[in-house]
XYZ file of C-alpha atoms in Angstrom:
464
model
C 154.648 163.216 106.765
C 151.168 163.384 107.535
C 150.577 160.996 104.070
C 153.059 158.600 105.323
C 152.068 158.354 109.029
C 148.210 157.205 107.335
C 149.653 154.980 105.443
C 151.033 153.346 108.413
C 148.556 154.212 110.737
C 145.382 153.432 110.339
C 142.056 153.193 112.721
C 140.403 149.370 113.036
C 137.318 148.413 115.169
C 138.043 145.249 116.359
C 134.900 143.921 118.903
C 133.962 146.603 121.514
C 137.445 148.583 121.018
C 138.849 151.210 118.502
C 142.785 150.170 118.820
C 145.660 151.633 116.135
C 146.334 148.947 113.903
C 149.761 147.831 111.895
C 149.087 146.962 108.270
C 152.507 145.329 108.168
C 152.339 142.774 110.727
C 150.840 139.574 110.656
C 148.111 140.160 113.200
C 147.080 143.827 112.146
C 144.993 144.225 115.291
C 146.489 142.716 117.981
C 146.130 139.283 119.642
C 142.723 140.413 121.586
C 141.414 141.750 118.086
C 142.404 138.421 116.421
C 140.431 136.654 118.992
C 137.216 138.525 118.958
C 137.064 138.536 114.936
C 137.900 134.646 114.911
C 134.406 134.691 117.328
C 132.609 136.599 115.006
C 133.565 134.499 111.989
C 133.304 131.391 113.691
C 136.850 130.267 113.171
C 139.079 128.422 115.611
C 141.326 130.519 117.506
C 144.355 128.068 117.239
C 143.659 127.569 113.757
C 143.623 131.242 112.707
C 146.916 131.985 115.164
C 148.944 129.038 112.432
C 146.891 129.840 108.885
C 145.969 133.876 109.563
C 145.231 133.590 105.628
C 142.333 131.543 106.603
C 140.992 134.482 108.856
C 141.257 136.685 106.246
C 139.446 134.123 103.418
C 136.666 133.562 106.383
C 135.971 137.413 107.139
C 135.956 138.023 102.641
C 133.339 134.589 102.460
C 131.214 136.192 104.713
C 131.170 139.873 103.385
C 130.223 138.367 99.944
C 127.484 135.800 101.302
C 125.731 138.412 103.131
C 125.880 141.211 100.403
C 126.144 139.416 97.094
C 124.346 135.711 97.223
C 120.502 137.290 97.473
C 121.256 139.665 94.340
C 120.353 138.708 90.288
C 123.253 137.551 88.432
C 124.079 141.001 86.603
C 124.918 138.976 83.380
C 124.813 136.065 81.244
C 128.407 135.838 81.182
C 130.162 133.400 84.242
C 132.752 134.337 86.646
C 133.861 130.805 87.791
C 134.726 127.486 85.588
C 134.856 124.814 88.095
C 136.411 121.761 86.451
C 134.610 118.333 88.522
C 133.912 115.062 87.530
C 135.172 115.132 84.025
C 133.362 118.331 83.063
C 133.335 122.509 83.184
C 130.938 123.816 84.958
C 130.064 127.736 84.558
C 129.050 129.745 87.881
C 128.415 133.216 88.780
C 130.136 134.595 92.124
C 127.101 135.613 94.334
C 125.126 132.001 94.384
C 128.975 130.359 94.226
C 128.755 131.766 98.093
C 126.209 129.541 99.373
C 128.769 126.250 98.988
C 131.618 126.756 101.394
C 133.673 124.598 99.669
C 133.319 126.585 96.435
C 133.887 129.455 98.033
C 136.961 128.642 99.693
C 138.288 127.410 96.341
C 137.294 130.565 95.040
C 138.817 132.708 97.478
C 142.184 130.945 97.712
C 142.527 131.412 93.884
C 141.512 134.717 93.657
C 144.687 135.261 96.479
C 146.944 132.812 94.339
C 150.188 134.499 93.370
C 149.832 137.940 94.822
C 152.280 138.950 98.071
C 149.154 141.006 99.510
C 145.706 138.301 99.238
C 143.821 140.867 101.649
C 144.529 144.191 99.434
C 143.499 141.695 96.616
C 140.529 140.475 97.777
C 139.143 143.590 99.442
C 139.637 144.976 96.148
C 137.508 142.561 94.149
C 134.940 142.852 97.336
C 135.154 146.849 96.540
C 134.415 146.229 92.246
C 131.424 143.657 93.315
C 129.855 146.344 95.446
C 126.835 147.547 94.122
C 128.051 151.369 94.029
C 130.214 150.094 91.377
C 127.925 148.144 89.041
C 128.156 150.980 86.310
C 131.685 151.238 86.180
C 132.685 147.186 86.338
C 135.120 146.233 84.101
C 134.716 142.505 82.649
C 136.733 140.203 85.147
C 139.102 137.431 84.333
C 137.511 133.878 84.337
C 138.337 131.954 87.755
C 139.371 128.350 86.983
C 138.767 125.969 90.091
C 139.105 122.425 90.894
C 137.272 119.947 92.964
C 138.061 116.094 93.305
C 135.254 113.855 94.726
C 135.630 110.506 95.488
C 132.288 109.615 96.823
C 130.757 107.119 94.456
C 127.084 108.443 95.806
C 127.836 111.623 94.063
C 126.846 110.973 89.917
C 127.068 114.004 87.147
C 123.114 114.157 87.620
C 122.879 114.316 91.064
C 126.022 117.306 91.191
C 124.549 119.370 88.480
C 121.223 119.140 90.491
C 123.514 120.368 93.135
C 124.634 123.136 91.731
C 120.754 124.375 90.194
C 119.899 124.935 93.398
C 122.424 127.452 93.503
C 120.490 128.977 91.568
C 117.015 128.387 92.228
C 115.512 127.600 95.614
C 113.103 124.952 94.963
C 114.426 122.434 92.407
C 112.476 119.336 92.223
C 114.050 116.232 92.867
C 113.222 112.688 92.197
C 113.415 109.812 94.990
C 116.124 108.378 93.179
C 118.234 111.116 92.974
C 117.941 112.253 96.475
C 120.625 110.490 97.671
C 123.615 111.217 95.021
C 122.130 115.378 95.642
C 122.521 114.978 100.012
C 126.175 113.560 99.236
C 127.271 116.618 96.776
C 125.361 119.165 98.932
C 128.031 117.293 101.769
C 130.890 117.850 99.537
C 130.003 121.359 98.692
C 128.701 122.125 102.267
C 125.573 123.783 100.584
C 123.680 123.446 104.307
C 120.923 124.603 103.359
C 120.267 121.591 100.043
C 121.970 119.353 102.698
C 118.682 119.902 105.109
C 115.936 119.844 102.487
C 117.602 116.206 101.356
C 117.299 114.889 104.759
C 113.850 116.352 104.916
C 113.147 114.689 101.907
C 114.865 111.532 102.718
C 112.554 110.980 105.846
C 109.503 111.105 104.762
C 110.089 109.275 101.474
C 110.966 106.252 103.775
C 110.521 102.712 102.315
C 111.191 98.670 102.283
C 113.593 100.072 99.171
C 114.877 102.917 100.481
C 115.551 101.988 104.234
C 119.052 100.651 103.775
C 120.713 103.211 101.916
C 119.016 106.517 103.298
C 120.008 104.699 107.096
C 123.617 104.415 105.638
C 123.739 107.517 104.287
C 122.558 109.251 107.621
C 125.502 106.759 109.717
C 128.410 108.203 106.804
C 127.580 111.692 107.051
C 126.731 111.692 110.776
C 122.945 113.153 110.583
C 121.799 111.556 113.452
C 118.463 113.249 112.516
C 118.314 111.270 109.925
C 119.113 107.568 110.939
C 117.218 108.010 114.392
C 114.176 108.354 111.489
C 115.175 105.040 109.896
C 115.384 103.164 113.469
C 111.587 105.007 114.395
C 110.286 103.701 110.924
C 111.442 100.390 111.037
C 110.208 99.299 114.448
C 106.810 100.464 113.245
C 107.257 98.513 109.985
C 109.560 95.783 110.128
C 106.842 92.963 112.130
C 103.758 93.827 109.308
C 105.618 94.036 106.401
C 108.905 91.569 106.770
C 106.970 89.076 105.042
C 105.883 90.550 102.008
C 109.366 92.756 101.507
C 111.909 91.044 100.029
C 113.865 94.405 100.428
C 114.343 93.836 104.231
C 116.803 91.325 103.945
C 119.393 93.967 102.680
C 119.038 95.984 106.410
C 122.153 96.283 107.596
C 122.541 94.092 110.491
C 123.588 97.011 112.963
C 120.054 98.845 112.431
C 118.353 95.437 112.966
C 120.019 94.345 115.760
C 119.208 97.949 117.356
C 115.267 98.267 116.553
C 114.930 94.262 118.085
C 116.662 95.662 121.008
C 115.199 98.552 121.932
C 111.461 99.376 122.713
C 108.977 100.069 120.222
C 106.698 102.264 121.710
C 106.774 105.077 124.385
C 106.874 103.834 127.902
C 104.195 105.852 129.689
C 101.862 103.893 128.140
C 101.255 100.715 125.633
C 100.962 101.521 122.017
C 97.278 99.915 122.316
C 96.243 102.325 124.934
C 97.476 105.299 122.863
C 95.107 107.207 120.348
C 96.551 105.331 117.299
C 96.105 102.187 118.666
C 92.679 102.064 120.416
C 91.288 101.572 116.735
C 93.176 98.765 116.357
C 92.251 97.134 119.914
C 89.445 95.123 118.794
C 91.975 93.137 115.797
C 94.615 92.589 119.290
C 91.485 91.030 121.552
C 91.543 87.957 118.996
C 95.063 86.956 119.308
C 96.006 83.739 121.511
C 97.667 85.407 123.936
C 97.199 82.751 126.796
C 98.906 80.238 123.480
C 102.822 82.212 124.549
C 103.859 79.824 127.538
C 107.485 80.625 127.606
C 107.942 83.224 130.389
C 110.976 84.758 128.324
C 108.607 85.036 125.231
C 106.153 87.451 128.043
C 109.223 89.567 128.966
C 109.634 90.182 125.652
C 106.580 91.381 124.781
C 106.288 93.270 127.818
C 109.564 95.109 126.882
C 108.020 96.014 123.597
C 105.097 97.923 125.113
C 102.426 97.134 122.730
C 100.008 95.520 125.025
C 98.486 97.148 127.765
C 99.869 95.767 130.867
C 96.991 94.166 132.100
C 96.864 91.532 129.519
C 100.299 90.331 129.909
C 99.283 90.257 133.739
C 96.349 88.441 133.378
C 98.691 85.664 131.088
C 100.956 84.871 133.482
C 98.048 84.951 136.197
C 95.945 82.276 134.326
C 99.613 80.229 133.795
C 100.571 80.113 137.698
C 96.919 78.980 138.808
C 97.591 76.269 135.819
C 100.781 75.038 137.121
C 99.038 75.405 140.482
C 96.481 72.824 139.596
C 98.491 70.264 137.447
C 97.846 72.013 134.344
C 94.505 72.248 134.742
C 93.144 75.567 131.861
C 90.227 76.808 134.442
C 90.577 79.756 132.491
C 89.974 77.968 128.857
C 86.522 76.598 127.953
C 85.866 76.459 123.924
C 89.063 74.238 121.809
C 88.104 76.731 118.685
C 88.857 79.841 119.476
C 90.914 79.365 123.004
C 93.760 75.895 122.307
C 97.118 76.420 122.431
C 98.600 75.278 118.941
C 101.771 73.970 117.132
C 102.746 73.443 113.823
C 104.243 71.184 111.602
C 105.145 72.710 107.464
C 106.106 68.828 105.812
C 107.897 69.504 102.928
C 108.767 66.693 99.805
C 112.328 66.249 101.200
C 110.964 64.848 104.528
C 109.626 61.353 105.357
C 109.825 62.280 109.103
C 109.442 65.160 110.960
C 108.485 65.956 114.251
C 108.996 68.348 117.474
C 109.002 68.224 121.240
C 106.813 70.700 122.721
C 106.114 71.371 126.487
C 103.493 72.830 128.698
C 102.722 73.189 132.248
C 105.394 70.150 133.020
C 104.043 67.938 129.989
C 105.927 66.828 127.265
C 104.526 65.906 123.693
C 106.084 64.696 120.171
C 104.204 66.182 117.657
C 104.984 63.823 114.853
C 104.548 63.591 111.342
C 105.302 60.421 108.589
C 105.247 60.576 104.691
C 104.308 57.137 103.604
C 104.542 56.660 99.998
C 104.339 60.202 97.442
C 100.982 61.140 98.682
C 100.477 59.461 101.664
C 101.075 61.093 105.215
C 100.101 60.413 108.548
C 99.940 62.730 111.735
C 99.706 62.196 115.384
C 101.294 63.525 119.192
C 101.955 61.125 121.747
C 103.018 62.326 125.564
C 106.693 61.680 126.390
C 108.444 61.086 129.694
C 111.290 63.496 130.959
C 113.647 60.879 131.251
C 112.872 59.462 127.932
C 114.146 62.695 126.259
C 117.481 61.948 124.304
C 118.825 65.659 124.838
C 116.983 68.154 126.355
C 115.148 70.458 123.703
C 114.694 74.215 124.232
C 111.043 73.870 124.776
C 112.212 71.401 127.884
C 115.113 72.981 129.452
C 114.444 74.508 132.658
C 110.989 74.330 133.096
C 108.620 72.623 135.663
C 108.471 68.551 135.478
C 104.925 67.406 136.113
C 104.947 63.679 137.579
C 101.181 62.548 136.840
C 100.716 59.490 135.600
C 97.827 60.574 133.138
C 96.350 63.941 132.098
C 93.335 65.106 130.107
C 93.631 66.171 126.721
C 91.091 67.789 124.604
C 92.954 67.767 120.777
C 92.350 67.964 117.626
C 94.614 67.303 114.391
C 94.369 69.582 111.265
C 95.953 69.324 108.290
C 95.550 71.109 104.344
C 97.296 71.386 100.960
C 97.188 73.439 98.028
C 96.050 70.747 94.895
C 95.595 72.841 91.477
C 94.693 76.066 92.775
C 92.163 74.577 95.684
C 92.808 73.643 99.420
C 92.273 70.169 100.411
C 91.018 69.865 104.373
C 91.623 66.945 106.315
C 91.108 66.906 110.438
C 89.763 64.815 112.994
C 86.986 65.462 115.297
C 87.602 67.274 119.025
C 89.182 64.082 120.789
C 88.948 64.072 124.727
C 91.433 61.526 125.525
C 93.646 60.780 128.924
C 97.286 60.438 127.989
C 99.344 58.331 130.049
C 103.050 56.821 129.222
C 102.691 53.376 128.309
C 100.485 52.302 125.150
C 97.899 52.374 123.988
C 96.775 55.675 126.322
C 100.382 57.363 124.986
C 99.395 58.273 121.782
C 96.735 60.035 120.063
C 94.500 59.524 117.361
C 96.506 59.395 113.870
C 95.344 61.830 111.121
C 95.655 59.922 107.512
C 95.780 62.129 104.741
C 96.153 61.115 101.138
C 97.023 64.182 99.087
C 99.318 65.283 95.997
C 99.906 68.559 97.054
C 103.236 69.508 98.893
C 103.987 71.238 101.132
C 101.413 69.791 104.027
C 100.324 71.893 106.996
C 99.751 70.053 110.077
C 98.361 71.701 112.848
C 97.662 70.703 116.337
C 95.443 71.961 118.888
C 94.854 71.078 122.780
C 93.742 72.458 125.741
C 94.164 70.896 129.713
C 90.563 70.555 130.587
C 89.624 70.319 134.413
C 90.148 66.938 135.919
């Protein structure tokens, strides 16, 4: 009697509490015992009320990870065969335990076919312990399965997987990186899954941008693509024209860096450490050349110029408009004109653009003669003349003066066996009015061979 009550009877801790136990019934410890060992293992309470099985597999995977995954594999022989991607791999049962998925597989194998998978597994758990290493008996081979349909994961990038079951620091290439993060996923090996994204961001690059940002977005490692977004607004502006690799960023990530803020807002990145070094390369641009309020906003949004120059900007702009475009602020054409643009390739005989400023409108124009003849000039325009308002006219200020001052001067070059031709005139000071001849400037003639021709033309509003 006393044999047969033990067998039925038996003592369990289950969380704080030392509760009698049923070995027959489905929940051996009670509701309250399920619920604080499904804490403990981490698995859903719901879940392990409908699959108890998977209790059972959880509280086994975690016995073996903690006792057996640290220790030397006791022999060259294998206990697993895992059949995957067209080829038999051979594993040993303590570093299987660091993949989740493999272990699972494992588990639910080992459990296949018997009426009693806890008895069965507790008793392999029992042969494995280390009391028992003398007196282990060789164990059936394991055969398990695994299907992947992830095209990032290759047969090179797996088997690297799988090494670093074995081995804690496996090098891996750049290349490879990506096909090891998505078997680590597969095999939820955490800890490989970590050192890829570790690896990932600081091997960022106009190459690797696109894929290691879509890898982070299909695996949800928001660590990872919130790296992508911080290198890219950093690096898209300096290097966009020398990388033909950004015109594969996926439009998503693009449209996100453009939108967002560049730099920290407590402070411009020019005022920071990093960028007082680069303040005095900032001092040379034309700032006082970006006339479109919108165009300000923008950079001001950005945060890469201290405040006060933006400030100072729009200042010297409203006293302008103020005085009938008058640049108080502007003294030398060299270094301080505003300046357009004109690229005249060999398909164009004519080409020109409407520009405004301050409530003036100019055509800069351009006109290929003959195969190597060109001509250049600007000429002011009247706002009712304008066939359909451009962007650079719509709502902005009209100015209704019959003439203004206009110091110019017309530029243009091309590239002729290996050398630049230089044409320009001189610094013209001319009044421009609306009828002819005062309506149109000076006219650059260029006679050249070499295509594509860069016009460029500079002016300021002197004081009149």
């Amino acid at each position: 009697m006393n044999l047969q009550r033990r067998s039925q009877l038996e003592r369990r801790i289950a969380g704080s509490t030392n509760r009698w136990r049923f070995p027959r019934q489905q929940f051996p410890g009670g509701l309250l015992a399920l619920s604080q060992t499904s804490k403990s293992l981490n698995v859903d309470f719901e879940e392990a009320l409908k699959n108890p099985d998977r209790l059972c597999i959880s509280h086994i995977q975690k016995t073996f990870s903690e006792n057996l995954q640290s220790k030397a594999i006791r022999s060259g022989e294998a206990d697993v065969i895992l059949e995957c991607l067209g080829f038999r791999w051979e594993l040993h049962q303590p570093q299987l335990f660091q993949s989740k998925t493999l272990a699972n597989l494992y588990l639910l194998a080992l459990a296949r076919g018997t009426t009693s998978p806890l008895k069965e597994l507790e008793k392999i758990l029992r042969a494995r312990s280390p009391e028992k290493v003398k007196e282990r008996t060789p164990v059936k081979k394991i055969i398990i399965s695994l299907k992947i349909n992830d095209p990032l994961v290759t047969e090179v990038a797996f088997a690297t997987a799988l090494k670093n079951l074995y081995m804690s620091e496996v090098k891996m290439d750049m290349d490879d990186v990506l096909g090891v993060l998505a078997s680590a996923h597969i095999l939820q090996f955490s800890s490989l899954f970590q050192r890829c994204v570790a690896m990932m961001m600081s091997g960022l690059t106009p190459s690797t941008i696109k894929n290691f940002y879509l890898a982070g977005c299909k695996y949800k490692e928001e660590e990872l693509t919130t790296a992508c977004e911080k290198w890219l607004e950093m690096n898209l502006v300096p290097l966009v024209g020398t990388q033909i690799h950004f015109r594969k960023i996926p439009q998503e990530l693009l449209h996100k860096v453009l939108k967002s803020p560049s730099f920290p807002k407590n402070c411009s990145f020019l005022d920071g450490d990093t960028g007082q070094s680069l303040m005095p390369l900032f001092l040379c641009l034309h700032l006082h050349g970006i006339t479109k309020g919108k165009d300000l906003e923008e950079l001001k949004h950005i945060n890469l110029f201290p405040e006060s120059w933006l400030v100072r900007v729009m200042a010297n702009h409203y006293h302008a408009l103020e005085n009938g475009g008058d640049m108080a602020h502007v003294k030398d054409l060299t270094t301080q004109s505003v300046r357009f643009g004109l690229l005249f390739n060999k398909e164009y005989t004519t080409y020109s653009e409407m520009i405004a400023i301050y409530g003036f409108f100019f055509e800069i124009k351009g006109l290929k003669h003959d195969t190597t003849s060109y001509s250049f000039y600007m000429q002011r325009v009247k706002h009712t003349d304008l066939e359909c308002p451009s962007s650079a006219c719509e709502q902005g200020p009209i100015s209704l003066r019959a003439e203004r001052l206009v110091t110019y001067e017309i530029r243009a070059q091309a590239l002729v066996d290996s050398r630049w031709q230089e044409f320009g005139t001189s610094q013209i000071t001319q009044k421009f009015g609306f009828v002819k001849p005062s309506r149109k400037s000076r006219v650059l003639k260029v006679q050249t061979v070499g295509i594509p021709v860069y016009a460029s033309f500079s002016f300021i509003f002197p004081v009149s």
